[in-house]
Coordinates of C-alpha atoms in Angstrom, one line a residue:
M221 CA -19.5 19.1 3.9
V222 CA -18.9 15.5 3.0
T223 CA -22.1 13.4 2.8
S224 CA -22.6 10.2 4.6
P225 CA -20.8 7.3 2.8
T226 CA -23.7 4.9 3.4
K227 CA -26.2 7.4 1.9
S228 CA -23.9 8.2 -1.1
L229 CA -23.2 4.6 -1.9
S230 CA -26.7 3.2 -1.6
T231 CA -29.4 5.8 -2.4
S232 CA -28.4 6.0 -6.1
L233 CA -28.2 2.3 -7.1
C234 CA -25.6 1.4 -9.5
S235 CA -26.6 0.1 -12.9
F236 CA -25.0 -3.3 -12.2
S237 CA -27.2 -3.9 -9.0
S238 CA -30.7 -5.0 -9.5
T239 CA -31.8 -4.6 -5.9
P240 CA -30.5 -2.8 -2.7
E241 CA -29.6 -6.2 -1.3
S242 CA -27.5 -7.2 -4.3
H243 CA -25.8 -3.8 -4.2
R244 CA -25.0 -4.2 -0.5
L245 CA -23.7 -7.7 -1.1
L246 CA -21.5 -6.5 -3.9
E247 CA -19.9 -3.8 -1.7
L248 CA -19.3 -6.4 1.0
E249 CA -17.6 -8.6 -1.5
L250 CA -15.5 -5.7 -2.7
M251 CA -14.4 -4.6 0.8
H252 CA -13.6 -8.2 1.6
R253 CA -11.4 -8.3 -1.6
W254 CA -9.7 -5.1 -0.6
S255 CA -8.9 -6.3 3.0
T256 CA -7.7 -9.8 2.0
R257 CA -5.8 -9.1 -1.3
T258 CA -6.1 -5.8 -3.2
W259 CA -4.3 -3.7 -0.6
A260 CA -1.2 -5.9 -0.9
G261 CA -0.8 -4.9 -4.6
L262 CA -0.3 -1.3 -3.4
S263 CA 2.1 -2.1 -0.6
S264 CA 5.8 -1.3 -0.8
I265 CA 7.0 -2.4 2.7
P266 CA 5.6 -4.5 5.5
E267 CA 4.8 -1.3 7.5
D268 CA 2.2 -0.5 4.9
Q269 CA -0.1 -3.3 6.0
V270 CA -1.7 -1.7 9.0
Y271 CA -2.4 1.5 7.2
L272 CA -3.7 0.0 3.9
Q273 CA -5.6 -2.9 5.4
D274 CA -7.1 -1.2 8.4
C275 CA -6.6 2.6 8.7
L276 CA -7.4 3.6 5.1
P277 CA -10.7 1.7 4.9
R278 CA -11.7 3.2 8.3
A279 CA -10.8 6.7 7.0
A280 CA -12.9 6.0 3.9
L281 CA -16.0 5.6 6.1
G282 CA -15.9 9.3 6.5
S283 CA -14.9 10.1 2.9
T284 CA -17.2 9.1 0.0
Y285 CA -14.7 9.7 -2.7
L286 CA -12.0 7.5 -1.0
M287 CA -14.5 4.8 -0.4
N288 CA -15.5 4.8 -4.0
G289 CA -11.8 4.7 -5.0
I290 CA -11.2 1.6 -2.8
L291 CA -14.3 -0.1 -4.2
A292 CA -13.3 0.7 -7.8
I293 CA -9.9 -0.7 -7.5
A294 CA -11.1 -3.8 -5.7
A295 CA -13.7 -4.3 -8.5
V296 CA -10.9 -4.2 -11.1
D297 CA -8.9 -6.7 -9.1
L298 CA -11.9 -9.1 -9.0
A299 CA -12.6 -8.5 -12.7
L300 CA -9.1 -9.5 -13.8
S301 CA -9.1 -12.5 -11.6
F302 CA -12.3 -13.9 -13.1
G303 CA -11.2 -13.4 -16.7
E304 CA -13.3 -12.0 -19.6
T305 CA -16.2 -14.4 -19.2
N306 CA -17.4 -13.3 -15.7
S307 CA -15.7 -9.9 -15.4
A308 CA -18.3 -7.6 -17.0
K309 CA -20.3 -7.0 -13.8
Y310 CA -17.1 -5.9 -11.9
I311 CA -15.8 -3.7 -14.7
R312 CA -19.2 -1.9 -14.8
A313 CA -19.0 -1.5 -11.0
A314 CA -15.4 -0.2 -11.1
L315 CA -16.3 2.3 -13.8
E316 CA -19.3 3.7 -11.8
Y317 CA -17.4 3.9 -8.5
S318 CA -14.4 5.5 -10.2
N319 CA -16.5 8.1 -11.9
K320 CA -18.4 9.0 -8.7
G321 CA -15.2 9.2 -6.7
S322 CA -13.4 11.3 -9.2
A323 CA -16.2 13.8 -9.5
E324 CA -16.2 14.4 -5.7
F325 CA -12.4 14.3 -5.4
R326 CA -12.1 17.2 -7.8
T327 CA -14.3 19.3 -5.6
H328 CA -11.9 18.9 -2.7
L329 CA -8.7 19.8 -4.6
C330 CA -9.3 23.5 -4.0
N331 CA -9.0 23.0 -0.2
I332 CA -6.1 20.8 0.6
N333 CA -5.2 20.7 4.3
T334 CA -3.7 18.5 6.9
G335 CA -7.1 16.9 7.5
N336 CA -7.7 15.7 4.0
M337 CA -4.2 15.6 2.5
T338 CA -3.6 11.9 3.1
L339 CA -7.1 10.9 1.8
L340 CA -6.6 13.0 -1.4
Y341 CA -3.1 11.6 -1.9
Y342 CA -4.3 8.0 -1.7
F343 CA -7.3 8.6 -3.9
A344 CA -5.1 10.1 -6.5
S345 CA -2.8 7.1 -6.3
L346 CA -5.7 4.7 -6.5
A347 CA -7.0 6.6 -9.5
A348 CA -3.6 6.2 -11.3
V349 CA -3.6 2.4 -10.7
Y350 CA -7.2 2.2 -11.9
N351 CA -6.5 4.1 -15.1
W352 CA -3.5 2.0 -15.7
A353 CA -5.4 -1.3 -15.1
V354 CA -8.5 -0.2 -17.1
P355 CA -7.1 1.7 -20.1
S356 CA -9.3 3.4 -22.7
E357 CA -9.8 1.5 -25.9
H358 CA -7.0 1.7 -28.5
M359 CA -4.6 3.2 -25.9
S360 CA -1.1 1.9 -26.3
T361 CA 1.0 0.8 -23.3
L362 CA 3.2 3.9 -23.8
D363 CA 0.2 6.2 -23.7
R364 CA -1.0 4.5 -20.6
L365 CA 2.4 5.1 -19.0
T366 CA 2.4 8.8 -19.8
M367 CA -1.1 9.1 -18.3
A368 CA 0.1 7.2 -15.2
F369 CA 3.1 9.5 -14.9
D370 CA 0.9 12.5 -15.0
M371 CA -1.6 11.1 -12.4
L372 CA 1.1 10.0 -10.0
L373 CA 2.8 13.4 -10.4
G374 CA -0.5 14.9 -9.4
A375 CA -0.7 12.7 -6.3
F376 CA 2.9 13.7 -5.4
N377 CA 2.0 17.4 -5.8
I378 CA -0.8 16.9 -3.3
A379 CA 1.8 15.5 -0.9
L380 CA 4.2 18.4 -1.5
T381 CA 1.7 20.9 -0.1
N382 CA 2.9 19.8 3.3
I383 CA 5.5 17.0 2.8
H384 CA 7.0 17.5 6.3
W385 CA 3.7 17.0 8.0
L386 CA 3.0 13.9 5.9
C387 CA 6.3 12.3 6.8
Q388 CA 5.9 13.0 10.5
N389 CA 2.3 11.9 10.8
H390 CA 2.2 9.0 8.4
S391 CA 4.2 6.0 9.7
T392 CA 4.8 4.3 6.4
F393 CA 6.4 7.4 4.9
G394 CA 8.9 7.6 7.8
A395 CA 9.5 3.8 7.6
V396 CA 10.8 4.0 4.0
L397 CA 13.3 6.6 5.1
S398 CA 14.5 4.3 7.9
Y399 CA 15.5 1.6 5.4
G400 CA 18.6 3.5 4.5
T401 CA 20.4 3.4 1.2
V402 CA 22.0 0.7 -1.0
T403 CA 25.1 0.9 -3.2
M404 CA 25.5 -0.1 -6.8
D405 CA 27.9 -2.8 -5.7
I406 CA 24.9 -5.0 -5.0
L407 CA 24.4 -5.4 -8.8
D408 CA 26.1 -7.9 -10.9
L409 CA 28.7 -6.7 -13.4
D410 CA 26.5 -7.3 -16.5
T411 CA 23.7 -5.1 -15.0
R412 CA 26.2 -2.3 -14.1
I413 CA 27.6 -2.3 -17.6
A414 CA 24.1 -2.2 -19.1
L415 CA 23.1 0.7 -16.8
N416 CA 26.2 2.7 -17.6
R417 CA 25.0 2.7 -21.2
L418 CA 22.3 5.1 -20.1
T419 CA 24.9 7.7 -19.4
T420 CA 27.1 7.1 -22.4
V421 CA 24.1 7.2 -24.8
S422 CA 22.8 10.4 -23.2
D423 CA 26.3 12.0 -23.7
Q424 CA 26.7 10.7 -27.3
L425 CA 23.2 11.6 -28.3
R426 CA 23.7 15.1 -27.1
I427 CA 26.9 15.5 -29.0
S428 CA 25.5 14.0 -32.1
T429 CA 22.4 16.1 -32.1
S430 CA 24.0 19.4 -31.2
S431 CA 26.6 19.0 -34.0
K432 CA 23.9 18.9 -36.7
E433 CA 22.1 22.0 -38.0
I434 CA 18.4 22.1 -37.6
E435 CA 17.3 22.9 -41.1
G436 CA 14.7 25.7 -41.5
S437 CA 14.7 26.6 -37.9
R438 CA 16.5 29.0 -35.6
Q439 CA 15.9 26.7 -32.7
E440 CA 18.9 25.5 -30.8
P441 CA 18.9 22.1 -29.1
P442 CA 17.8 22.7 -25.4
F443 CA 20.4 20.3 -24.0
A444 CA 21.5 22.4 -21.1
G445 CA 18.2 21.8 -19.3
E446 CA 17.5 18.4 -20.8
L447 CA 20.9 17.1 -19.7
V448 CA 20.2 17.9 -16.1
M449 CA 16.7 16.3 -16.4
Y450 CA 18.1 13.1 -17.9
R451 CA 21.0 12.9 -15.4
I452 CA 18.5 13.0 -12.6
A453 CA 16.2 10.4 -14.2
I454 CA 19.2 8.1 -15.0
A455 CA 20.6 8.4 -11.5
Q456 CA 17.2 7.5 -10.0
L457 CA 16.7 4.6 -12.4
K458 CA 20.2 3.2 -11.6
Y459 CA 19.4 3.4 -7.9
S460 CA 16.0 1.7 -8.5
F461 CA 17.8 -1.3 -10.0
A462 CA 19.9 -1.5 -6.9
E463 CA 16.8 -1.3 -4.7
D464 CA 15.2 -4.0 -6.8
A465 CA 18.3 -6.2 -6.2
R466 CA 18.0 -5.6 -2.4
G467 CA 14.3 -6.4 -2.4
A468 CA 13.4 -4.4 0.6
I469 CA 11.1 -1.8 -1.0
K470 CA 8.7 -3.3 -3.6
G471 CA 8.0 -1.1 -6.5
Y472 CA 10.7 1.4 -5.7
C473 CA 11.1 2.0 -9.5
L474 CA 7.9 4.1 -9.4
S475 CA 10.0 6.7 -7.7
L476 CA 11.4 7.5 -11.1
I477 CA 8.1 9.3 -11.9
T478 CA 8.4 11.9 -9.2
A479 CA 12.2 12.2 -9.4
A480 CA 12.1 12.8 -13.2
G481 CA 9.2 15.2 -13.0
S482 CA 6.8 16.8 -15.4
D483 CA 9.5 17.9 -17.9
F484 CA 10.5 14.2 -18.3
S485 CA 6.8 13.3 -18.7
L486 CA 6.5 15.8 -21.5
A487 CA 9.7 14.4 -23.2
M488 CA 8.0 11.0 -23.2
K489 CA 4.9 12.5 -24.8
N490 CA 7.1 14.1 -27.4
M491 CA 8.8 10.8 -28.1
E492 CA 12.2 12.1 -27.4
P493 CA 14.7 9.2 -27.9
M494 CA 16.6 9.6 -24.7
A495 CA 13.4 9.8 -22.6
L496 CA 12.2 6.6 -24.4
F497 CA 15.5 4.9 -23.8
I498 CA 15.3 5.5 -20.1
V499 CA 11.6 4.4 -20.0
M500 CA 12.6 1.2 -21.8
Y501 CA 15.0 0.3 -18.9
F502 CA 12.2 1.3 -16.5
G503 CA 10.1 -1.4 -18.4
V504 CA 12.6 -4.0 -17.2
L505 CA 11.9 -3.1 -13.6
L506 CA 8.1 -3.1 -14.2
D507 CA 8.4 -6.6 -15.7
R508 CA 10.3 -7.8 -12.6
M509 CA 7.7 -6.2 -10.4
A510 CA 4.9 -8.0 -12.2
S511 CA 6.5 -11.4 -11.1
D512 CA 4.8 -10.7 -7.8
P513 CA 1.2 -12.1 -8.1
M514 CA 0.0 -9.3 -5.9
C515 CA 1.0 -6.8 -8.5
W516 CA -1.8 -7.9 -10.7
W517 CA -2.4 -4.4 -12.1
I518 CA 1.0 -4.3 -13.9
A519 CA 0.3 -7.5 -15.9
S520 CA 2.6 -7.6 -19.0
A521 CA 3.0 -3.8 -19.3
G522 CA 6.8 -3.9 -18.7
K523 CA 7.4 -6.4 -21.5
E524 CA 5.1 -4.5 -23.8
L525 CA 6.9 -1.2 -23.1
V526 CA 10.3 -2.7 -23.9
D527 CA 8.9 -4.3 -27.1
A528 CA 7.2 -1.1 -28.3
I529 CA 9.9 1.3 -27.4
S530 CA 12.7 -0.8 -28.8
E531 CA 11.0 -0.8 -32.2
I532 CA 10.5 3.0 -32.1
L533 CA 14.1 3.7 -31.1
L534 CA 15.5 1.8 -34.1
Q535 CA 14.0 4.5 -36.2
T536 CA 15.8 7.3 -34.3
P537 CA 19.4 8.7 -34.2
L538 CA 19.9 6.6 -31.0
A539 CA 20.1 3.5 -33.3
E540 CA 23.3 5.0 -34.7
I541 CA 25.0 4.6 -31.3
Q542 CA 26.5 1.2 -30.5
D543 CA 25.7 1.5 -26.8
G544 CA 22.1 2.4 -27.8
L545 CA 21.8 -0.8 -29.8
E546 CA 23.3 -2.9 -27.0
G547 CA 21.0 -1.2 -24.5
I548 CA 18.0 -2.2 -26.6
A549 CA 19.3 -5.8 -26.9
W550 CA 19.9 -6.0 -23.2
T551 CA 16.4 -4.8 -22.1
R552 CA 14.7 -7.1 -24.6
Q553 CA 16.7 -10.1 -23.3
Q554 CA 15.8 -9.1 -19.7
V555 CA 12.1 -9.4 -20.4
G556 CA 12.3 -12.5 -22.5
L557 CA 11.9 -10.9 -26.0
P558 CA 13.7 -12.2 -29.1
V559 CA 16.7 -10.3 -30.3
L560 CA 16.1 -7.8 -33.1
L561 CA 18.5 -8.3 -36.0
S562 CA 18.8 -4.5 -36.2
T563 CA 20.4 -4.5 -32.8
V564 CA 23.1 -7.0 -33.6
V565 CA 26.5 -5.3 -33.6
Y566 CA 29.0 -7.0 -35.9
P567 CA 32.7 -6.6 -35.3
S568 CA 34.5 -4.5 -37.9
N569 CA 37.1 -6.2 -40.1

């Protein structure tokens, strides 16, 4: 049985609140922030507004973990808007709300049903954004991304328990489907050429690696399965660039996470060059997404990803492929980074 939200949020006063009144005022401030701004950073289409701004907070009145999730992400939003000087109170609040919400959320995962599926899905999504925006110390941007991939895949797996019910009974899911599709013709020639390098590099890297013996090992390159995985990820990423150009569905690039799946997430963790090459292009879309002030939680992550991954890739076999070097140069140019001399391809005599 879920306890009363009011009782759960007020009887155990948070360390950042000196009195019950100050605690109540803080929560009013956080709910105001959610309803006037924070929700918009999680919205993909106009149809999201009614659900995120009204329906979700109302549902949270009967779900303590979801309420704590909403308050946590609103607190992070406020903390980042105030800067380092005045953010400490809100960061402490966000941490406590997140910890409390996560603890209760886990107790409900063993009983997912049509009554709580949407609430669990949204809390898991909020938790992914929270952990992205408030990373652990000394965690690199790439580490943060792999964690976000895993958390959003977890949210998607919750939805998969009854995806047909969710689409039929959640207006925003159905609305996305009603937007139809877009063709690659919407992209300029330079972008299409750059995206085609994803395919050519995947093919050339496979041929290059499979032609070399793996010394001291009987292992054979598992490219049969990997090739399918990368083709799916590349196709989804190319389509994401087209959706970005259309501008109808904000943050569509995040669909790469669920389309690529857990095997791709593992390839990222293992620092496989092709997986990193794809994620570097994904960083370009993240950087474009961050140009929207409402996407405050992305910050400079896209640019940081491109910068870090491009440096890593120059130390891998991918750097021996001309299209790989040109892909690195293109992504860096797209996010405003200087050209790396190692990526300059000189014409042969």
